[in-house]
């Protein structure tokens, strides 16, 4: 069983389509919606964690791409620019998954991509624009 | 055992001075006691790295050919307006100035992506900025328009001047309301979801010299990576407040006005800051050396985070409506642990000022002194202290007598 976190960006024409249903029924994939932003008549964005066997995952992602959906790995989603970070810790209470954390001895901030669900709550909170969305 | 600054500088020159940071002195005093520590240690270095809106820089661009009198006209740098009510080619860029065309909070909450503080940061980073000016023209200054790229090195003078900095203690901001609020203390989520503070606590300059015994007008300091001076008490300086037995204020109190050569600063220690829904501010690193002239001065430098108290204030109602009182008191040790208790609820903390940067500044200043790159100064004159007639007042508004004016 493999896991893959992906960011889907789909055009307004696909917003009303039951995309995730097909991932379950046709490709035997489990999905966990980490974040969704779907507005009628506009673009939609969905952050999914997919789990299944390797072939199913690849075929499922291929199916999504064939539907005209832009598929990106979540790892590329939120980027922490360490050189811009002043380690002020303003982002710490905003992060719901402790992806942003602080070492209480050094009082330095670090970012764990694996824990990030791309909720974007930190983006507008950072006064130094050290956290950015890369898509 | 009283020492003088002259004696300490002599020891620095001879490579014999004992210099420690405001963190290191805590352990030294615990192990050796105040008397022995005061005899051994010559200088304690402090540091802080936090946002302060009352910041800016003034520039002299050099005269154009033919000459232009920007004074009384208008001027922008990267489309951020500068104050021109000065001489022909002198302007002041304030940290909080917003770029022309910025929607500010008309699209709420505004992002305030670029402002005066960012212009100053870009210049310090060696970047070129777009200087535009228009003037009314005179016989001696006939030119009306100016558009040019300019870098810091092209200017005659570029001087950082902060009317206020180094706040001696500050509020912890929370939000008791049911909606998110955007403040200079950051974004405060509803129903006590987070608590934001802004002080380096035991490393902060004025918390290590709480009664201003050594820090005064003329004190040489580390400023933005270069050198600067304390030139006055800062605006809103308020020395006569409630203090603990250790002399440390339990509410926001003293402040410093500082000045320094912008050309010698570095963008590692001077950064523009954008506070969503609030505006632009300038974050700058300041380090103040404290000469250990006697045991009393040393005793105060050994202050610990657990001995410094801050007030938790509601920024949804109490702060904007100027309602006195605080929700509770917490120590900086509690704040730095990441969790405090307010009204029986555990609240996660975040800071606006960087403790790790403050620590680096104190260490950097210590190294500079040990390398004989930095000598201490005696204050030319003290700043208003405890018992002085200086206090912070609210504005007493009065109806205008002649509204035509």
Short mmCIF file of C-alpha atoms in Angstrom, two decimals:
data_model
loop_
_atom_site.label_atom_id
_atom_site.label_comp_id
_atom_site.label_asym_id
_atom_site.label_seq_id
_atom_site.Cartn_x
_atom_site.Cartn_y
_atom_site.Cartn_z
CA UNK A 1 0.00 0.00 0.00
CA UNK A 2 1.50 3.31 -1.10
CA UNK A 3 0.46 6.84 -0.23
CA UNK A 4 0.65 9.91 -2.40
CA UNK A 5 -0.34 13.48 -1.61
CA UNK A 6 -1.40 15.49 -4.63
CA UNK A 7 -2.79 18.91 -5.47
CA UNK A 8 -5.47 18.91 -8.16
CA UNK A 9 -6.37 22.05 -10.04
CA UNK A 10 -9.33 21.60 -12.32
CA UNK A 11 -11.14 23.91 -14.72
CA UNK A 12 -14.72 25.11 -14.11
CA UNK A 13 -16.06 22.57 -16.65
CA UNK A 14 -15.00 19.72 -14.37
CA UNK A 15 -16.14 21.21 -11.07
CA UNK A 16 -19.47 19.38 -11.26
CA UNK A 17 -17.92 15.99 -12.18
CA UNK A 18 -17.70 13.19 -9.57
CA UNK A 19 -13.95 12.77 -10.11
CA UNK A 20 -13.12 11.16 -6.77
CA UNK A 21 -15.91 8.61 -7.18
CA UNK A 22 -14.08 7.20 -10.21
CA UNK A 23 -10.84 7.00 -8.28
CA UNK A 24 -12.55 4.67 -5.81
CA UNK A 25 -14.72 2.67 -8.18
CA UNK A 26 -12.43 2.27 -11.18
CA UNK A 27 -8.97 2.36 -9.60
CA UNK A 28 -9.61 0.95 -6.10
CA UNK A 29 -7.97 3.97 -4.43
CA UNK A 30 -8.69 5.27 -0.97
CA UNK A 31 -8.75 9.01 -0.70
CA UNK A 32 -8.62 11.49 2.13
CA UNK A 33 -9.56 15.08 1.30
CA UNK A 34 -7.04 17.26 3.11
CA UNK A 35 -8.28 20.48 1.67
CA UNK A 36 -10.83 21.54 -0.91
CA UNK A 37 -11.70 24.79 -2.59
CA UNK A 38 -14.40 24.34 -5.20
CA UNK A 39 -16.42 27.31 -6.34
CA UNK A 40 -19.08 26.94 -9.06
CA UNK A 41 -18.17 28.48 -12.45
CA UNK A 42 -14.56 28.94 -11.35
CA UNK A 43 -11.46 26.82 -10.93
CA UNK A 44 -11.44 24.16 -8.26
CA UNK A 45 -8.59 22.95 -6.14
CA UNK A 46 -8.39 19.79 -4.11
CA UNK A 47 -5.62 18.42 -1.94
CA UNK A 48 -5.89 14.63 -1.69
CA UNK A 49 -4.00 11.87 0.00
CA UNK A 50 -4.40 8.77 -2.17
CA UNK A 51 -3.55 5.28 -1.03
CA UNK A 52 -3.51 2.06 -3.01
CA UNK A 53 -1.08 -0.21 -4.84
CA UNK A 54 1.55 1.28 -7.14
CA UNK A 55 -0.20 0.46 -10.43
CA UNK A 56 -3.58 1.76 -9.24
CA UNK A 57 -1.97 4.99 -8.05
CA UNK A 58 -0.21 5.58 -11.37
CA UNK A 59 -3.31 4.72 -13.38
CA UNK A 60 -5.51 6.88 -11.14
CA UNK A 61 -3.23 9.87 -11.56
CA UNK A 62 -3.12 9.22 -15.31
CA UNK A 63 -6.94 9.18 -15.35
CA UNK A 64 -6.99 12.57 -13.56
CA UNK A 65 -4.55 14.06 -16.06
CA UNK A 66 -6.61 12.72 -18.98
CA UNK A 67 -9.63 14.55 -17.59
CA UNK A 68 -7.74 17.84 -18.03
CA UNK A 69 -6.86 18.18 -14.35
CA UNK A 70 -3.50 19.60 -13.41
CA UNK A 71 -1.87 17.21 -10.94
CA UNK A 72 1.05 18.27 -8.77
CA UNK A 73 2.78 16.68 -5.85
CA UNK A 74 1.91 18.37 -2.56
CA UNK A 75 5.60 18.60 -1.67
CA UNK A 76 5.87 21.48 -4.10
CA UNK A 77 2.89 23.26 -2.70
CA UNK A 78 4.02 25.39 0.27
CA UNK A 79 7.61 26.51 0.31
CA UNK A 80 9.48 27.86 3.33
CA UNK A 81 12.26 30.26 2.36
CA UNK A 82 14.63 29.80 5.25
CA UNK A 83 16.72 32.84 4.26
CA UNK A 84 13.65 35.07 4.53
CA UNK A 85 12.52 33.58 7.86
CA UNK A 86 13.53 35.60 10.93
CA UNK A 87 12.41 32.84 13.33
CA UNK A 88 9.93 35.20 14.96
CA UNK A 89 7.46 32.31 15.55
CA UNK A 90 4.36 34.25 14.42
CA UNK A 91 3.36 31.25 12.28
CA UNK A 92 3.59 28.69 15.07
CA UNK A 93 0.12 29.00 16.65
CA UNK A 94 -1.49 29.20 13.19
CA UNK A 95 -0.21 25.86 11.92
CA UNK A 96 -2.80 23.13 12.62
CA UNK A 97 -0.46 20.17 11.99
CA UNK A 98 2.79 21.39 13.60
CA UNK A 99 4.45 21.39 10.18
CA UNK A 100 5.90 24.70 11.34
CA UNK A 101 7.53 24.10 14.69
CA UNK A 102 10.01 25.75 17.00
CA UNK A 103 12.92 24.27 18.89
CA UNK A 104 12.40 25.78 22.35
CA UNK A 105 16.15 25.69 23.15
CA UNK A 106 17.36 27.51 20.06
CA UNK A 107 14.01 29.28 19.48
CA UNK A 108 14.52 28.53 15.78
CA UNK A 109 11.67 27.65 13.45
CA UNK A 110 11.70 24.68 11.08
CA UNK A 111 9.32 23.33 8.46
CA UNK A 112 8.37 19.67 8.01
CA UNK A 113 6.94 19.25 4.51
CA UNK A 114 5.56 15.83 5.35
CA UNK A 115 3.22 17.31 7.95
CA UNK A 116 2.05 20.22 5.77
CA UNK A 117 -1.51 19.96 4.47
CA UNK A 118 -1.23 23.17 2.45
CA UNK A 119 -4.00 24.90 4.38
CA UNK A 120 -2.24 28.22 3.67
CA UNK A 121 -3.06 29.68 7.09
CA UNK A 122 0.60 30.63 7.57
CA UNK A 123 0.93 32.47 4.26
CA UNK A 124 -0.70 35.76 5.23
CA UNK A 125 0.58 35.56 8.80
CA UNK A 126 4.30 35.60 7.95
CA UNK A 127 5.37 39.29 7.93
CA UNK A 128 8.46 38.45 5.88
CA UNK A 129 6.79 36.43 3.10
CA UNK A 130 8.99 33.47 4.00
CA UNK A 131 6.10 31.08 3.30
CA UNK A 132 4.81 31.01 -0.24
CA UNK A 133 2.53 28.87 -2.37
CA UNK A 134 4.40 27.57 -5.35
CA UNK A 135 1.52 26.90 -7.71
CA UNK B 1 34.85 47.79 42.98
CA UNK B 2 33.25 50.57 40.93
CA UNK B 3 34.65 50.70 37.40
CA UNK B 4 34.42 53.40 34.76
CA UNK B 5 33.72 53.14 31.03
CA UNK B 6 37.25 54.50 30.42
CA UNK B 7 38.72 51.64 32.45
CA UNK B 8 36.56 49.10 30.62
CA UNK B 9 37.61 50.48 27.22
CA UNK B 10 41.26 50.23 28.32
CA UNK B 11 40.70 46.55 29.15
CA UNK B 12 39.03 46.02 25.75
CA UNK B 13 42.04 47.60 24.05
CA UNK B 14 44.43 45.39 26.03
CA UNK B 15 42.37 42.30 25.18
CA UNK B 16 41.61 41.75 28.86
CA UNK B 17 37.92 42.65 29.01
CA UNK B 18 35.45 39.99 30.13
CA UNK B 19 32.36 40.25 27.94
CA UNK B 20 29.31 38.00 28.26
CA UNK B 21 25.77 38.03 26.88
CA UNK B 22 22.65 38.79 28.92
CA UNK B 23 21.89 35.04 28.85
CA UNK B 24 25.36 33.95 29.95
CA UNK B 25 25.40 36.36 32.89
CA UNK B 26 22.41 34.53 34.43
CA UNK B 27 24.43 31.34 34.99
CA UNK B 28 27.52 33.26 36.10
CA UNK B 29 25.57 35.08 38.81
CA UNK B 30 23.87 31.85 39.91
CA UNK B 31 27.25 30.12 40.30
CA UNK B 32 29.40 32.93 41.66
CA UNK B 33 27.03 35.46 43.17
CA UNK B 34 26.55 39.12 42.32
CA UNK B 35 29.69 40.49 44.01
CA UNK B 36 32.14 38.08 42.37
CA UNK B 37 30.40 38.36 38.99
CA UNK B 38 30.48 42.16 39.10
CA UNK B 39 34.21 42.05 39.81
CA UNK B 40 34.90 39.61 36.99
CA UNK B 41 32.59 40.81 34.21
CA UNK B 42 33.13 44.13 32.40
CA UNK B 43 30.37 44.18 29.78
CA UNK B 44 27.02 42.43 29.32
CA UNK B 45 25.64 42.48 25.77
CA UNK B 46 21.91 42.56 25.02
CA UNK B 47 19.91 42.18 21.81
CA UNK B 48 16.48 42.53 20.26
CA UNK B 49 15.03 41.98 16.79
CA UNK B 50 11.43 43.09 16.51
CA UNK B 51 9.15 45.24 14.36
CA UNK B 52 8.82 48.94 15.19
CA UNK B 53 6.59 51.19 13.12
CA UNK B 54 8.20 54.39 14.36
CA UNK B 55 11.15 53.88 12.03
CA UNK B 56 12.48 55.50 8.91
CA UNK B 57 15.47 56.90 7.12
CA UNK B 58 16.47 60.23 5.69
CA UNK B 59 18.45 60.66 2.51
CA UNK B 60 20.39 63.34 0.68
CA UNK B 61 20.35 62.32 -3.01
CA UNK B 62 22.94 64.81 -4.28
CA UNK B 63 22.02 67.77 -6.48
CA UNK B 64 20.88 67.40 -10.07
CA UNK B 65 22.05 69.47 -13.02
CA UNK B 66 20.15 71.75 -13.45
CA UNK B 67 19.08 71.84 -9.81
CA UNK B 68 15.72 70.68 -8.49
CA UNK B 69 14.04 71.61 -5.20
CA UNK B 70 12.17 68.48 -4.13
CA UNK B 71 11.48 70.22 -0.81
CA UNK B 72 7.82 71.27 -0.83
CA UNK B 73 7.22 69.13 -3.91
CA UNK B 74 6.60 65.40 -4.10
CA UNK B 75 8.84 62.35 -4.21
CA UNK B 76 8.46 58.58 -4.45
CA UNK B 77 10.94 55.72 -4.20
CA UNK B 78 9.67 52.56 -5.91
CA UNK B 79 6.30 54.36 -5.91
CA UNK B 80 6.31 54.75 -2.10
CA UNK B 81 5.90 58.42 -1.16
CA UNK B 82 8.64 60.08 0.90
CA UNK B 83 8.25 63.19 3.06
CA UNK B 84 9.59 66.26 1.23
CA UNK B 85 9.10 69.07 3.74
CA UNK B 86 12.87 69.46 4.02
CA UNK B 87 15.65 71.00 1.89
CA UNK B 88 16.14 70.63 -1.89
CA UNK B 89 17.35 67.03 -2.08
CA UNK B 90 16.69 65.77 1.46
CA UNK B 91 13.71 63.45 2.02
CA UNK B 92 12.50 61.19 4.82
CA UNK B 93 11.13 57.73 4.07
CA UNK B 94 8.89 56.42 6.83
CA UNK B 95 8.62 52.68 7.42
CA UNK B 96 4.82 52.58 7.30
CA UNK B 97 4.38 54.55 4.05
CA UNK B 98 2.31 52.56 1.54
CA UNK B 99 2.99 52.24 -2.18
CA UNK B 100 0.87 54.52 -4.37
CA UNK B 101 -2.15 52.53 -5.59
CA UNK B 102 -2.00 50.00 -2.75
CA UNK B 103 -5.65 49.16 -1.98
CA UNK B 104 -4.69 49.09 1.72
CA UNK B 105 -7.66 47.84 3.75
CA UNK B 106 -10.28 48.70 1.13
CA UNK B 107 -9.85 45.06 0.10
CA UNK B 108 -9.88 43.66 3.62
CA UNK B 109 -7.60 42.40 4.97
CA UNK B 110 -4.96 44.29 3.00
CA UNK B 111 -1.69 42.51 2.21
CA UNK B 112 0.57 45.61 2.43
CA UNK B 113 3.16 43.83 0.32
CA UNK B 114 5.53 46.74 -0.20
CA UNK B 115 6.07 49.99 1.68
CA UNK B 116 8.64 52.37 3.11
CA UNK B 117 10.35 49.68 5.20
CA UNK B 118 10.83 47.55 2.07
CA UNK B 119 12.37 50.50 0.21
CA UNK B 120 14.87 50.89 3.06
CA UNK B 121 15.55 47.12 3.06
CA UNK B 122 16.07 47.07 -0.73
CA UNK B 123 18.50 49.99 -0.53
CA UNK B 124 20.46 48.30 2.27
CA UNK B 125 20.58 45.12 0.16
CA UNK B 126 22.34 47.17 -2.55
CA UNK B 127 19.35 47.22 -4.90
CA UNK B 128 18.54 50.08 -7.21
CA UNK B 129 15.26 51.90 -6.55
CA UNK B 130 13.21 54.15 -8.85
CA UNK B 131 13.38 57.73 -7.60
CA UNK B 132 10.72 60.07 -8.99
CA UNK B 133 10.24 63.67 -7.93
CA UNK B 134 8.31 66.70 -9.05
CA UNK B 135 8.89 70.29 -7.98
CA UNK B 136 7.33 73.69 -8.52
CA UNK B 137 10.54 75.29 -9.82
CA UNK B 138 12.32 78.41 -8.61
CA UNK B 139 14.95 80.76 -10.04
CA UNK B 140 17.67 78.89 -8.16
CA UNK B 141 16.14 75.41 -8.64
CA UNK B 142 14.51 75.56 -12.10
CA UNK B 143 14.02 71.84 -12.74
CA UNK B 144 10.48 70.44 -12.34
CA UNK B 145 10.77 66.70 -12.87
CA UNK B 146 13.24 63.97 -11.95
CA UNK B 147 13.23 60.24 -12.72
CA UNK B 148 16.26 58.14 -12.03
CA UNK B 149 17.51 54.84 -10.70
CA UNK B 150 19.44 55.29 -7.46
CA UNK B 151 21.39 53.07 -5.09
CA UNK B 152 22.43 53.67 -1.51
CA UNK B 153 26.07 54.17 -2.54
CA UNK B 154 25.05 56.97 -4.92
CA UNK B 155 23.63 59.10 -2.10
CA UNK B 156 25.51 61.60 0.03
CA UNK B 157 23.86 60.60 3.29
CA UNK B 158 21.53 57.76 4.18
CA UNK B 159 20.68 57.70 7.86
CA UNK B 160 18.35 55.38 9.73
CA UNK B 161 16.40 57.26 12.36
CA UNK B 162 13.87 55.60 14.64
CA UNK B 163 11.93 57.97 16.89
CA UNK B 164 11.01 54.90 18.95
CA UNK B 165 12.50 51.47 19.43
CA UNK B 166 13.56 48.93 22.08
CA UNK B 167 10.22 48.97 23.91
CA UNK B 168 10.84 48.04 27.53
CA UNK B 169 8.33 45.22 27.88
CA UNK B 170 5.13 44.94 25.85
CA UNK B 171 1.58 43.60 25.89
CA UNK B 172 0.62 40.05 25.01
CA UNK B 173 -2.21 40.37 22.49
CA UNK B 174 -5.26 38.09 22.38
CA UNK B 175 -8.70 38.20 20.78
CA UNK B 176 -11.78 37.54 22.93
CA UNK B 177 -14.28 38.25 20.14
CA UNK B 178 -15.92 35.82 17.74
CA UNK B 179 -14.20 37.09 14.63
CA UNK B 180 -10.60 37.12 13.41
CA UNK B 181 -8.76 40.43 13.87
CA UNK B 182 -5.67 41.79 12.13
CA UNK B 183 -3.35 43.89 14.29
CA UNK B 184 0.21 45.15 14.63
CA UNK B 185 0.59 42.18 16.98
CA UNK B 186 -0.22 39.89 14.07
CA UNK B 187 -3.35 37.97 13.18
CA UNK B 188 -5.38 37.12 16.28
CA UNK B 189 -7.87 34.34 15.81
CA UNK B 190 -11.20 34.43 17.68
CA UNK B 191 -12.01 33.09 21.13
CA UNK B 192 -8.45 33.11 22.49
CA UNK B 193 -7.05 30.90 19.72
CA UNK B 194 -3.58 32.44 19.95
CA UNK B 195 -1.56 34.91 22.02
CA UNK B 196 1.15 37.05 20.43
CA UNK B 197 3.99 38.78 22.26
CA UNK B 198 6.89 40.97 21.19
CA UNK B 199 9.97 41.25 23.40
CA UNK B 200 13.30 39.49 23.73
CA UNK B 201 12.64 39.27 27.50
CA UNK B 202 15.86 38.51 29.37
CA UNK B 203 17.93 39.59 26.34
CA UNK B 204 16.09 42.85 25.71
CA UNK B 205 18.27 45.99 26.25
CA UNK B 206 16.02 48.04 28.52
CA UNK B 207 14.94 45.01 30.58
CA UNK B 208 18.63 44.55 31.50
CA UNK B 209 19.04 48.19 32.53
CA UNK B 210 15.53 48.78 33.82
CA UNK B 211 16.20 52.14 35.49
CA UNK B 212 18.41 53.52 32.66
CA UNK B 213 21.58 53.69 34.78
CA UNK B 214 23.93 53.20 31.81
CA UNK B 215 21.80 53.48 28.64
CA UNK B 216 21.34 57.15 27.79
CA UNK B 217 21.89 59.80 25.15
CA UNK B 218 25.12 58.99 23.32
CA UNK B 219 25.22 55.27 24.07
CA UNK B 220 26.88 53.52 21.11
CA UNK B 221 24.89 50.48 19.95
CA UNK B 222 24.75 47.71 17.36
CA UNK B 223 22.13 48.90 14.89
CA UNK B 224 20.96 46.94 11.87
CA UNK B 225 24.35 45.26 11.44
CA UNK B 226 26.21 48.55 11.71
CA UNK B 227 26.79 51.01 14.50
CA UNK B 228 24.43 53.60 15.85
CA UNK B 229 23.67 55.73 18.86
CA UNK B 230 20.88 56.36 21.30
CA UNK B 231 19.93 59.99 20.63
CA UNK B 232 16.99 60.58 22.95
CA UNK B 233 14.34 58.76 24.89
CA UNK B 234 11.93 57.27 22.37
CA UNK B 235 8.42 58.55 21.77
CA UNK B 236 5.86 57.29 24.31
CA UNK B 237 8.69 56.83 26.85
CA UNK B 238 6.87 56.14 30.09
CA UNK B 239 9.26 55.48 32.99
CA UNK B 240 6.84 55.99 35.89
CA UNK B 241 4.93 52.71 35.73
CA UNK B 242 4.35 49.77 38.04
CA UNK B 243 7.62 47.91 38.53
CA UNK B 244 8.57 44.67 40.27
CA UNK B 245 11.06 44.44 43.12
CA UNK B 246 13.76 43.93 40.48
CA UNK B 247 12.92 47.35 39.01
CA UNK B 248 11.55 45.74 35.84
CA UNK B 249 8.36 47.36 34.49
CA UNK B 250 5.32 45.08 34.39
CA UNK B 251 3.68 47.06 31.58
CA UNK B 252 5.07 48.77 28.42
CA UNK B 253 7.44 51.46 29.69
CA UNK B 254 10.70 52.99 28.44
CA UNK B 255 11.69 53.45 24.79
CA UNK B 256 14.76 54.69 22.89
CA UNK B 257 15.25 56.89 19.84
CA UNK B 258 18.17 55.60 17.76
CA UNK B 259 20.20 56.73 14.77
CA UNK B 260 22.85 55.15 12.55
CA UNK B 261 24.52 55.12 9.14
CA UNK B 262 22.27 53.09 6.83
CA UNK B 263 25.16 52.55 4.40
CA UNK B 264 26.90 50.34 6.95
CA UNK B 265 23.85 48.20 7.74
CA UNK B 266 22.93 44.80 6.35
CA UNK B 267 19.60 43.36 5.24
CA UNK B 268 20.25 40.40 7.54
CA UNK B 269 19.50 42.77 10.43
CA UNK B 270 17.02 45.13 8.80
CA UNK B 271 13.84 43.78 7.25
CA UNK B 272 10.59 45.19 5.92
CA UNK B 273 7.58 43.49 7.48
CA UNK B 274 4.03 43.19 6.09
CA UNK B 275 1.27 42.73 8.64
CA UNK B 276 -1.91 41.52 6.96
CA UNK B 277 -4.80 43.91 7.56
CA UNK B 278 -2.55 46.31 9.48
CA UNK B 279 0.29 47.70 7.39
CA UNK B 280 4.02 47.88 6.85
CA UNK B 281 6.64 48.01 9.60
CA UNK B 282 10.40 47.78 9.92
CA UNK B 283 12.10 45.03 11.88
CA UNK B 284 15.60 45.94 12.95
CA UNK B 285 18.27 44.37 15.11
CA UNK B 286 19.56 46.37 18.06
CA UNK B 287 22.24 45.38 20.53
CA UNK B 288 23.18 47.51 23.52
CA UNK B 289 26.30 46.87 25.61
CA UNK B 290 25.92 47.44 29.33
CA UNK B 291 29.12 48.43 31.13
CA UNK B 292 29.27 46.76 34.54
CA UNK B 293 30.17 49.81 36.60
CA UNK B 294 28.94 48.39 39.91
CA UNK B 295 27.12 45.48 41.55
CA UNK B 296 23.70 47.09 41.20
CA UNK B 297 24.06 47.38 37.41
CA UNK B 298 25.24 43.79 37.19
CA UNK B 299 22.39 42.49 39.36
CA UNK B 300 19.87 43.90 36.89
CA UNK B 301 21.56 42.28 33.88
CA UNK B 302 21.01 38.86 35.49
CA UNK B 303 17.22 39.20 35.10
CA UNK B 304 15.53 35.98 33.95
CA UNK B 305 12.53 35.35 31.70
CA UNK B 306 10.63 33.92 34.68
CA UNK B 307 11.08 37.23 36.53
CA UNK B 308 9.71 39.42 33.73
CA UNK B 309 5.95 39.89 33.73
CA UNK B 310 3.79 40.93 30.78
CA UNK B 311 0.10 41.86 30.61
CA UNK B 312 -2.34 39.88 28.46
CA UNK B 313 -4.60 42.38 26.70
CA UNK B 314 -7.72 41.86 24.56
CA UNK B 315 -7.14 43.50 21.17
CA UNK B 316 -10.73 43.07 19.97
CA UNK B 317 -12.16 45.53 22.51
CA UNK B 318 -9.91 46.68 25.38
CA UNK B 319 -6.96 47.92 23.28
CA UNK B 320 -8.84 49.76 20.47
CA UNK B 321 -11.38 51.29 22.90
CA UNK B 322 -8.69 52.16 25.47
CA UNK B 323 -10.26 50.21 28.31
CA UNK B 324 -7.80 49.85 31.18
CA UNK B 325 -6.76 46.61 32.79
CA UNK B 326 -5.45 43.32 31.58
CA UNK B 327 -6.88 39.79 31.46
CA UNK B 328 -3.98 38.30 33.40
CA UNK B 329 -0.22 38.40 33.83
CA UNK B 330 2.25 35.91 32.39
CA UNK B 331 6.05 35.62 32.44
CA UNK B 332 8.33 35.50 29.41
CA UNK B 333 9.36 31.98 30.48
CA UNK B 334 5.71 30.93 30.07
CA UNK B 335 5.38 32.83 26.77
CA UNK B 336 8.52 31.19 25.38
CA UNK B 337 7.28 27.71 26.37
CA UNK B 338 4.66 28.07 23.62
CA UNK B 339 1.61 27.81 25.88
CA UNK B 340 -0.02 30.14 28.41
CA UNK B 341 -3.28 29.95 30.33
CA UNK B 342 -5.80 32.76 29.88
CA UNK B 343 -9.24 32.62 31.49
CA UNK B 344 -8.69 28.93 32.19
CA UNK B 345 -7.94 28.14 28.56
CA UNK B 346 -4.61 26.91 27.17
CA UNK B 347 -3.52 29.35 24.48
CA UNK B 348 -0.68 28.82 22.00
CA UNK B 349 1.84 31.67 21.80
CA UNK B 350 3.68 33.21 18.88
CA UNK B 351 6.12 36.10 18.86
CA UNK B 352 6.54 39.13 16.64
CA UNK B 353 10.18 39.58 17.67
CA UNK B 354 12.78 36.89 17.07
CA UNK B 355 14.51 35.52 20.16
CA UNK B 356 17.05 33.55 18.12
CA UNK B 357 18.05 36.71 16.23
CA UNK B 358 18.24 38.66 19.51
CA UNK B 359 20.59 35.99 20.86
CA UNK B 360 22.77 36.22 17.72
CA UNK B 361 22.94 40.01 18.07
CA UNK B 362 24.09 39.77 21.70
CA UNK B 363 26.73 37.22 20.62
CA UNK B 364 27.80 39.31 17.64
CA UNK B 365 28.19 42.42 19.78
CA UNK B 366 30.21 40.42 22.31
CA UNK B 367 32.53 39.22 19.52
CA UNK B 368 32.92 42.76 18.16
CA UNK B 369 33.96 44.05 21.58
CA UNK B 370 36.38 41.14 22.11
CA UNK B 371 37.86 41.81 18.65
CA UNK B 372 38.33 45.48 19.61
CA UNK B 373 35.91 46.52 16.85
CA UNK B 374 33.50 48.14 19.27
CA UNK B 375 34.21 50.40 22.25
CA UNK B 376 31.71 51.56 24.84
CA UNK B 377 30.62 55.13 25.45
CA UNK B 378 29.51 57.00 28.52
CA UNK B 379 26.07 58.51 28.11
CA UNK B 380 26.30 62.26 27.47
CA UNK B 381 23.07 62.72 29.38
CA UNK B 382 20.60 60.27 30.96
CA UNK B 383 17.14 59.72 29.51
CA UNK B 384 14.14 60.60 31.66
CA UNK B 385 14.07 58.11 34.50
CA UNK B 386 11.88 56.93 37.35
CA UNK B 387 10.62 59.98 39.25
CA UNK B 388 10.95 62.34 36.26
CA UNK B 389 7.92 64.31 35.05
CA UNK B 390 7.79 62.37 31.77
CA UNK B 391 4.69 60.26 31.18
CA UNK B 392 2.56 59.10 28.27
CA UNK B 393 -0.69 60.99 27.78
CA UNK B 394 -3.78 60.42 25.69
CA UNK B 395 -4.72 63.12 23.17
CA UNK B 396 -7.05 65.68 24.70
CA UNK B 397 -9.30 66.47 21.71
CA UNK B 398 -10.80 69.96 21.46
CA UNK B 399 -13.28 71.36 18.93
CA UNK B 400 -11.65 73.48 16.21
CA UNK B 401 -12.15 77.21 16.79
CA UNK B 402 -11.93 78.20 13.15
CA UNK B 403 -12.91 75.44 10.78
CA UNK B 404 -12.05 77.55 7.71
CA UNK B 405 -8.33 77.26 8.47
#
